[in-house]
PDB file of C-alpha atoms in Angstrom:
ATOM      1  CA  LYS A 631     273.833 -37.449  45.819  1.00  0.00           C
ATOM      2  CA  GLN A 632     276.595 -39.482  43.674  1.00  0.00           C
ATOM      3  CA  GLU A 633     278.161 -37.234  41.407  1.00  0.00           C
ATOM      4  CA  VAL A 634     281.077 -37.653  39.079  1.00  0.00           C
ATOM      5  CA  THR A 635     282.548 -35.016  37.584  1.00  0.00           C
ATOM      6  CA  GLN A 636     286.208 -34.418  35.005  1.00  0.00           C
ATOM      7  CA  ILE A 637     288.564 -32.178  34.408  1.00  0.00           C
ATOM      8  CA  PRO A 638     289.255 -30.479  31.921  1.00  0.00           C
ATOM      9  CA  ALA A 639     286.219 -29.965  29.965  1.00  0.00           C
ATOM     10  CA  ALA A 640     288.195 -29.758  27.027  1.00  0.00           C
ATOM     11  CA  LEU A 641     292.098 -30.531  26.052  1.00  0.00           C
ATOM     12  CA  SER A 642     294.371 -29.443  23.276  1.00  0.00           C
ATOM     13  CA  VAL A 643     297.512 -31.221  22.828  1.00  0.00           C
ATOM     14  CA  PRO A 644     300.629 -31.907  20.416  1.00  0.00           C
ATOM     15  CA  GLU A 645     300.907 -34.768  18.778  1.00  0.00           C
ATOM     16  CA  GLY A 646     303.940 -36.703  20.851  1.00  0.00           C
ATOM     17  CA  GLU A 647     302.740 -35.208  24.488  1.00  0.00           C
ATOM     18  CA  ASN A 648     301.819 -37.406  27.399  1.00  0.00           C
ATOM     19  CA  LEU A 649     298.507 -36.255  29.229  1.00  0.00           C
ATOM     20  CA  VAL A 650     296.418 -36.963  32.202  1.00  0.00           C
ATOM     21  CA  LEU A 651     292.487 -36.642  32.097  1.00  0.00           C
ATOM     22  CA  ASN A 652     290.905 -36.477  35.725  1.00  0.00           C
ATOM     23  CA  CYS A 653     287.834 -37.677  36.925  1.00  0.00           C
ATOM     24  CA  SER A 654     286.118 -37.465  40.412  1.00  0.00           C
ATOM     25  CA  PHE A 655     283.434 -38.851  41.796  1.00  0.00           C
ATOM     26  CA  THR A 656     281.652 -37.937  45.429  1.00  0.00           C
ATOM     27  CA  ASP A 657     280.872 -41.060  47.134  1.00  0.00           C
ATOM     28  CA  SER A 658     283.739 -43.744  47.581  1.00  0.00           C
ATOM     29  CA  ALA A 659     281.717 -46.495  48.341  1.00  0.00           C
ATOM     30  CA  ILE A 660     282.202 -47.347  44.587  1.00  0.00           C
ATOM     31  CA  TYR A 661     282.698 -50.512  42.756  1.00  0.00           C
ATOM     32  CA  ASN A 662     284.242 -50.273  39.641  1.00  0.00           C
ATOM     33  CA  LEU A 663     285.221 -47.191  38.022  1.00  0.00           C
ATOM     34  CA  GLN A 664     285.565 -47.665  33.826  1.00  0.00           C
ATOM     35  CA  TRP A 665     286.939 -45.081  31.036  1.00  0.00           C
ATOM     36  CA  PHE A 666     285.462 -45.041  27.703  1.00  0.00           C
ATOM     37  CA  ARG A 667     285.898 -43.511  24.620  1.00  0.00           C
ATOM     38  CA  GLN A 668     283.449 -41.632  22.390  1.00  0.00           C
ATOM     39  CA  ASP A 669     283.902 -40.538  18.624  1.00  0.00           C
ATOM     40  CA  PRO A 670     281.332 -38.037  17.506  1.00  0.00           C
ATOM     41  CA  GLY A 671     277.601 -38.867  17.551  1.00  0.00           C
ATOM     42  CA  LYS A 672     278.559 -42.879  18.027  1.00  0.00           C
ATOM     43  CA  GLY A 673     278.734 -45.303  21.246  1.00  0.00           C
ATOM     44  CA  LEU A 674     281.090 -46.024  23.868  1.00  0.00           C
ATOM     45  CA  THR A 675     284.206 -47.453  23.794  1.00  0.00           C
ATOM     46  CA  SER A 676     285.566 -49.224  27.080  1.00  0.00           C
ATOM     47  CA  LEU A 677     289.066 -48.894  27.422  1.00  0.00           C
ATOM     48  CA  LEU A 678     289.864 -49.930  30.853  1.00  0.00           C
ATOM     49  CA  LEU A 679     287.444 -50.916  34.283  1.00  0.00           C
ATOM     50  CA  ILE A 680     289.327 -50.650  37.463  1.00  0.00           C
ATOM     51  CA  GLN A 681     287.870 -53.034  40.201  1.00  0.00           C
ATOM     52  CA  SER A 682     287.520 -51.566  43.831  1.00  0.00           C
ATOM     53  CA  SER A 683     290.355 -53.990  44.959  1.00  0.00           C
ATOM     54  CA  GLN A 684     292.857 -52.438  42.711  1.00  0.00           C
ATOM     55  CA  ARG A 685     294.916 -49.468  42.032  1.00  0.00           C
ATOM     56  CA  GLU A 686     294.924 -49.363  37.939  1.00  0.00           C
ATOM     57  CA  GLN A 687     294.887 -50.962  34.989  1.00  0.00           C
ATOM     58  CA  THR A 688     297.314 -50.599  31.755  1.00  0.00           C
ATOM     59  CA  SER A 689     296.534 -51.113  28.123  1.00  0.00           C
ATOM     60  CA  GLY A 690     299.225 -50.474  25.731  1.00  0.00           C
ATOM     61  CA  ARG A 691     299.296 -46.465  26.091  1.00  0.00           C
ATOM     62  CA  LEU A 692     297.059 -46.097  28.226  1.00  0.00           C
ATOM     63  CA  ASN A 693     297.106 -46.074  32.593  1.00  0.00           C
ATOM     64  CA  ALA A 694     294.317 -45.822  35.058  1.00  0.00           C
ATOM     65  CA  SER A 695     294.285 -45.356  38.598  1.00  0.00           C
ATOM     66  CA  LEU A 696     291.626 -45.002  41.159  1.00  0.00           C
ATOM     67  CA  ASP A 697     292.413 -43.639  44.354  1.00  0.00           C
ATOM     68  CA  LYS A 698     288.832 -44.038  46.587  1.00  0.00           C
ATOM     69  CA  SER A 699     290.223 -42.772  49.212  1.00  0.00           C
ATOM     70  CA  SER A 700     290.403 -39.590  47.903  1.00  0.00           C
ATOM     71  CA  GLY A 701     287.629 -40.164  45.434  1.00  0.00           C
ATOM     72  CA  ARG A 702     289.575 -39.555  42.419  1.00  0.00           C
ATOM     73  CA  SER A 703     290.942 -41.683  38.924  1.00  0.00           C
ATOM     74  CA  THR A 704     293.083 -41.095  36.533  1.00  0.00           C
ATOM     75  CA  LEU A 705     293.524 -41.682  32.500  1.00  0.00           C
ATOM     76  CA  TYR A 706     297.151 -41.111  31.518  1.00  0.00           C
ATOM     77  CA  ILE A 707     297.840 -41.246  27.820  1.00  0.00           C
ATOM     78  CA  ALA A 708     301.284 -41.922  26.746  1.00  0.00           C
ATOM     79  CA  ALA A 709     302.811 -40.337  23.583  1.00  0.00           C
ATOM     80  CA  SER A 710     299.230 -39.058  21.973  1.00  0.00           C
ATOM     81  CA  GLN A 711     298.201 -38.929  18.419  1.00  0.00           C
ATOM     82  CA  PRO A 712     295.596 -37.667  15.948  1.00  0.00           C
ATOM     83  CA  GLY A 713     293.731 -41.078  15.960  1.00  0.00           C
ATOM     84  CA  ASP A 714     293.310 -40.159  20.093  1.00  0.00           C
ATOM     85  CA  SER A 715     290.812 -37.215  19.577  1.00  0.00           C
ATOM     86  CA  ALA A 716     287.654 -38.327  20.773  1.00  0.00           C
ATOM     87  CA  THR A 717     285.521 -37.642  23.962  1.00  0.00           C
ATOM     88  CA  TYR A 718     286.856 -39.786  27.365  1.00  0.00           C
ATOM     89  CA  LEU A 719     284.092 -40.130  29.930  1.00  0.00           C
ATOM     90  CA  CYS A 720     284.787 -41.874  33.284  1.00  0.00           C
ATOM     91  CA  ALA A 721     281.792 -43.768  35.004  1.00  0.00           C
ATOM     92  CA  GLY A 722     281.607 -45.357  38.274  1.00  0.00           C
ATOM     93  CA  THR A 723     278.939 -48.016  39.348  1.00  0.00           C
ATOM     94  CA  TYR A 724     278.327 -48.592  42.795  1.00  0.00           C
ATOM     95  CA  GLY A 725     276.354 -51.771  42.381  1.00  0.00           C
ATOM     96  CA  GLY A 726     273.140 -52.992  44.840  1.00  0.00           C
ATOM     97  CA  ALA A 727     269.845 -52.816  43.733  1.00  0.00           C
ATOM     98  CA  THR A 728     270.706 -50.275  40.464  1.00  0.00           C
ATOM     99  CA  ASN A 729     274.357 -51.073  38.704  1.00  0.00           C
ATOM    100  CA  LYS A 730     273.869 -48.218  37.300  1.00  0.00           C
ATOM    101  CA  LEU A 731     277.232 -46.317  35.659  1.00  0.00           C
ATOM    102  CA  ILE A 732     277.150 -42.924  37.149  1.00  0.00           C
ATOM    103  CA  PHE A 733     279.124 -40.779  33.986  1.00  0.00           C
ATOM    104  CA  GLY A 734     281.037 -37.958  34.527  1.00  0.00           C
ATOM    105  CA  THR A 735     280.540 -34.705  32.057  1.00  0.00           C
ATOM    106  CA  GLY A 736     283.176 -36.101  29.892  1.00  0.00           C
ATOM    107  CA  THR A 737     286.728 -34.185  28.710  1.00  0.00           C
ATOM    108  CA  LEU A 738     286.718 -33.644  24.932  1.00  0.00           C
ATOM    109  CA  LEU A 739     290.354 -33.955  23.457  1.00  0.00           C
ATOM    110  CA  ALA A 740     292.178 -32.862  20.611  1.00  0.00           C
ATOM    111  CA  VAL A 741     295.726 -33.766  19.288  1.00  0.00           C
ATOM    112  CA  GLN A 742     296.892 -31.810  16.656  1.00  0.00           C
ATOM    113  CA  PRO A 743     299.386 -33.493  14.209  1.00  0.00           C
TER     114      PRO A 743
ATOM    115  CA  GLU B 953     282.416 -62.086  18.935  1.00  0.00           C
ATOM    116  CA  ALA B 954     279.783 -59.376  17.983  1.00  0.00           C
ATOM    117  CA  GLY B 955     279.508 -56.907  19.991  1.00  0.00           C
ATOM    118  CA  VAL B 956     276.311 -54.882  21.255  1.00  0.00           C
ATOM    119  CA  THR B 957     274.039 -54.143  18.368  1.00  0.00           C
ATOM    120  CA  GLN B 958     271.610 -51.501  18.348  1.00  0.00           C
ATOM    121  CA  SER B 959     268.729 -50.970  15.444  1.00  0.00           C
ATOM    122  CA  PRO B 960     267.183 -48.646  13.990  1.00  0.00           C
ATOM    123  CA  THR B 961     270.365 -46.136  13.474  1.00  0.00           C
ATOM    124  CA  HIS B 962     268.370 -43.330  12.892  1.00  0.00           C
ATOM    125  CA  LEU B 963     264.736 -43.237  13.510  1.00  0.00           C
ATOM    126  CA  ILE B 964     262.914 -39.666  12.972  1.00  0.00           C
ATOM    127  CA  LYS B 965     259.191 -39.726  14.347  1.00  0.00           C
ATOM    128  CA  THR B 966     256.842 -36.936  14.570  1.00  0.00           C
ATOM    129  CA  ARG B 967     255.845 -35.317  18.181  1.00  0.00           C
ATOM    130  CA  GLY B 968     252.668 -38.032  19.379  1.00  0.00           C
ATOM    131  CA  GLN B 969     253.980 -40.746  17.667  1.00  0.00           C
ATOM    132  CA  GLN B 970     255.474 -43.926  19.491  1.00  0.00           C
ATOM    133  CA  ALA B 971     259.343 -45.010  18.979  1.00  0.00           C
ATOM    134  CA  THR B 972     260.589 -48.873  19.498  1.00  0.00           C
ATOM    135  CA  LEU B 973     264.113 -49.040  20.096  1.00  0.00           C
ATOM    136  CA  ARG B 974     266.181 -52.826  19.979  1.00  0.00           C
ATOM    137  CA  CYS B 975     269.459 -53.819  20.870  1.00  0.00           C
ATOM    138  CA  SER B 976     271.043 -57.159  20.931  1.00  0.00           C
ATOM    139  CA  PRO B 977     273.378 -57.946  23.836  1.00  0.00           C
ATOM    140  CA  ILE B 978     276.787 -59.771  23.356  1.00  0.00           C
ATOM    141  CA  SER B 979     276.140 -63.385  23.515  1.00  0.00           C
ATOM    142  CA  GLY B 980     275.664 -65.008  26.983  1.00  0.00           C
ATOM    143  CA  HIS B 981     275.104 -61.182  28.403  1.00  0.00           C
ATOM    144  CA  THR B 982     272.015 -61.205  30.492  1.00  0.00           C
ATOM    145  CA  SER B 983     271.944 -57.896  32.131  1.00  0.00           C
ATOM    146  CA  VAL B 984     270.461 -54.988  29.117  1.00  0.00           C
ATOM    147  CA  TYR B 985     271.115 -51.524  29.828  1.00  0.00           C
ATOM    148  CA  TRP B 986     269.396 -48.521  28.584  1.00  0.00           C
ATOM    149  CA  TYR B 987     271.120 -44.561  28.681  1.00  0.00           C
ATOM    150  CA  GLN B 988     269.676 -41.246  27.034  1.00  0.00           C
ATOM    151  CA  GLN B 989     272.880 -38.740  26.205  1.00  0.00           C
ATOM    152  CA  ALA B 990     270.813 -35.816  25.268  1.00  0.00           C
ATOM    153  CA  LEU B 991     272.521 -32.437  23.729  1.00  0.00           C
ATOM    154  CA  GLY B 992     274.433 -30.783  26.795  1.00  0.00           C
ATOM    155  CA  LEU B 993     272.914 -33.097  29.099  1.00  0.00           C
ATOM    156  CA  GLY B 994     275.409 -36.171  29.443  1.00  0.00           C
ATOM    157  CA  LEU B 995     274.254 -39.618  29.782  1.00  0.00           C
ATOM    158  CA  GLN B 996     271.521 -40.798  32.059  1.00  0.00           C
ATOM    159  CA  PHE B 997     270.476 -43.770  33.532  1.00  0.00           C
ATOM    160  CA  LEU B 998     266.937 -44.995  31.925  1.00  0.00           C
ATOM    161  CA  LEU B 999     266.361 -48.621  32.773  1.00  0.00           C
ATOM    162  CA  TRP B1000     268.132 -51.960  33.397  1.00  0.00           C
ATOM    163  CA  TYR B1001     266.658 -55.176  33.144  1.00  0.00           C
ATOM    164  CA  ASP B1002     268.278 -58.684  34.018  1.00  0.00           C
ATOM    165  CA  GLU B1003     266.990 -62.600  33.261  1.00  0.00           C
ATOM    166  CA  GLY B1004     263.705 -60.681  31.401  1.00  0.00           C
ATOM    167  CA  GLU B1005     262.884 -58.275  34.757  1.00  0.00           C
ATOM    168  CA  GLU B1006     263.809 -54.754  35.336  1.00  0.00           C
ATOM    169  CA  ARG B1007     265.673 -54.061  37.904  1.00  0.00           C
ATOM    170  CA  ASN B1008     265.627 -50.538  38.724  1.00  0.00           C
ATOM    171  CA  ARG B1009     264.830 -47.647  36.362  1.00  0.00           C
ATOM    172  CA  GLY B1010     266.152 -43.894  35.993  1.00  0.00           C
ATOM    173  CA  ASN B1011     264.070 -40.928  36.953  1.00  0.00           C
ATOM    174  CA  PHE B1012     261.998 -40.810  32.966  1.00  0.00           C
ATOM    175  CA  PRO B1013     258.380 -40.246  33.235  1.00  0.00           C
ATOM    176  CA  PRO B1014     256.381 -43.875  32.544  1.00  0.00           C
ATOM    177  CA  ARG B1015     256.129 -43.707  28.632  1.00  0.00           C
ATOM    178  CA  PHE B1016     259.952 -44.714  28.771  1.00  0.00           C
ATOM    179  CA  SER B1017     259.023 -48.458  28.847  1.00  0.00           C
ATOM    180  CA  GLY B1018     260.861 -51.471  27.861  1.00  0.00           C
ATOM    181  CA  ARG B1019     260.980 -55.176  28.011  1.00  0.00           C
ATOM    182  CA  GLN B1020     263.630 -57.863  27.936  1.00  0.00           C
ATOM    183  CA  PHE B1021     262.965 -60.821  25.842  1.00  0.00           C
ATOM    184  CA  PRO B1022     264.262 -64.640  26.713  1.00  0.00           C
ATOM    185  CA  ASN B1023     266.674 -64.497  24.199  1.00  0.00           C
ATOM    186  CA  TYR B1024     268.095 -61.527  26.389  1.00  0.00           C
ATOM    187  CA  SER B1025     267.576 -59.050  23.867  1.00  0.00           C
ATOM    188  CA  SER B1026     265.582 -55.906  24.750  1.00  0.00           C
ATOM    189  CA  GLU B1027     262.954 -53.243  23.253  1.00  0.00           C
ATOM    190  CA  LEU B1028     262.662 -49.889  24.446  1.00  0.00           C
ATOM    191  CA  ASN B1029     259.301 -48.310  23.763  1.00  0.00           C
ATOM    192  CA  VAL B1030     258.496 -44.288  24.121  1.00  0.00           C
ATOM    193  CA  ASN B1031     254.921 -43.040  23.719  1.00  0.00           C
ATOM    194  CA  ALA B1032     253.896 -39.322  22.992  1.00  0.00           C
ATOM    195  CA  LEU B1033     257.097 -38.594  21.489  1.00  0.00           C
ATOM    196  CA  GLU B1034     258.322 -35.283  22.462  1.00  0.00           C
ATOM    197  CA  LEU B1035     260.805 -32.729  21.220  1.00  0.00           C
ATOM    198  CA  GLU B1036     263.170 -32.565  24.298  1.00  0.00           C
ATOM    199  CA  ASP B1037     263.670 -36.807  23.388  1.00  0.00           C
ATOM    200  CA  SER B1038     265.684 -36.201  20.569  1.00  0.00           C
ATOM    201  CA  ALA B1039     268.672 -37.882  21.984  1.00  0.00           C
ATOM    202  CA  LEU B1040     270.827 -40.594  20.956  1.00  0.00           C
ATOM    203  CA  TYR B1041     269.946 -43.893  22.642  1.00  0.00           C
ATOM    204  CA  LEU B1042     272.556 -46.162  23.947  1.00  0.00           C
ATOM    205  CA  CYS B1043     272.464 -49.722  24.712  1.00  0.00           C
ATOM    206  CA  ALA B1044     275.060 -51.766  27.472  1.00  0.00           C
ATOM    207  CA  SER B1045     274.882 -55.320  28.212  1.00  0.00           C
ATOM    208  CA  SER B1046     276.873 -57.084  30.785  1.00  0.00           C
ATOM    209  CA  ARG B1047     277.895 -60.754  31.470  1.00  0.00           C
ATOM    210  CA  ASN B1048     275.488 -61.093  35.171  1.00  0.00           C
ATOM    211  CA  ARG B1049     273.587 -58.682  37.293  1.00  0.00           C
ATOM    212  CA  GLY B1050     276.424 -58.647  39.798  1.00  0.00           C
ATOM    213  CA  ALA B1051     277.727 -55.589  40.791  1.00  0.00           C
ATOM    214  CA  GLY B1052     280.886 -53.721  39.176  1.00  0.00           C
ATOM    215  CA  THR B1053     280.702 -56.139  35.860  1.00  0.00           C
ATOM    216  CA  GLU B1054     281.676 -54.193  33.223  1.00  0.00           C
ATOM    217  CA  ALA B1055     279.581 -52.775  30.728  1.00  0.00           C
ATOM    218  CA  PHE B1056     280.094 -52.811  26.833  1.00  0.00           C
ATOM    219  CA  PHE B1057     277.967 -50.920  24.712  1.00  0.00           C
ATOM    220  CA  GLY B1058     276.202 -50.378  20.970  1.00  0.00           C
ATOM    221  CA  GLN B1059     276.753 -47.576  18.739  1.00  0.00           C
ATOM    222  CA  GLY B1060     273.806 -46.642  20.011  1.00  0.00           C
ATOM    223  CA  THR B1061     270.327 -44.894  17.918  1.00  0.00           C
ATOM    224  CA  ARG B1062     269.992 -41.601  17.115  1.00  0.00           C
ATOM    225  CA  LEU B1063     266.313 -40.720  17.814  1.00  0.00           C
ATOM    226  CA  THR B1064     264.897 -36.868  16.396  1.00  0.00           C
ATOM    227  CA  VAL B1065     261.190 -35.823  17.465  1.00  0.00           C
ATOM    228  CA  VAL B1066     259.883 -33.303  14.589  1.00  0.00           C
TER     229      VAL B1066
END
């Protein structure tokens, strides 16, 4: 069964700190992995997409890595800001007949000013 | 360029009624996905439409159905509403049905069943 888990479930850090969010997936036959941000009661904002042939992607203060062999992805946020406070979700796509995203349970991040 | 748009933003229905939720994908996108985000249950895949056809559905009863129109917009219908159908319903679109194509989400429709 294809499952995605995220650790930790919640994280609180002071402003300016660098932090790492973790995502693990059980099936290494992944097509891509996306990281999303969700503000309370809102939709999802796509942050980064890593294709299966790639090892990492960067956008501004965000860097995401993908290690298929170990079934892990990490999202690194540099110099965190209060505006980064949100729930971060990772999701894997396995393609084929389904092409659906399988989501992790999310990490709730609070950046304290 | 406009993103994925969903309407209505909020919807309140009585148990047993029917609800219709709408989604307009990003211009040029042919695939539309529907997800349910119920409190405490995470995001669950509901339906996938591409080029007007249903390509796959998640583990939901038949009273969850939908369709995709020639302009690629989509409608999700939920019949015989139950209290546990209360959730945030999210629509996503992607450029095509190729495996691993990036998905972009709308802001969701909050359905409350009373």
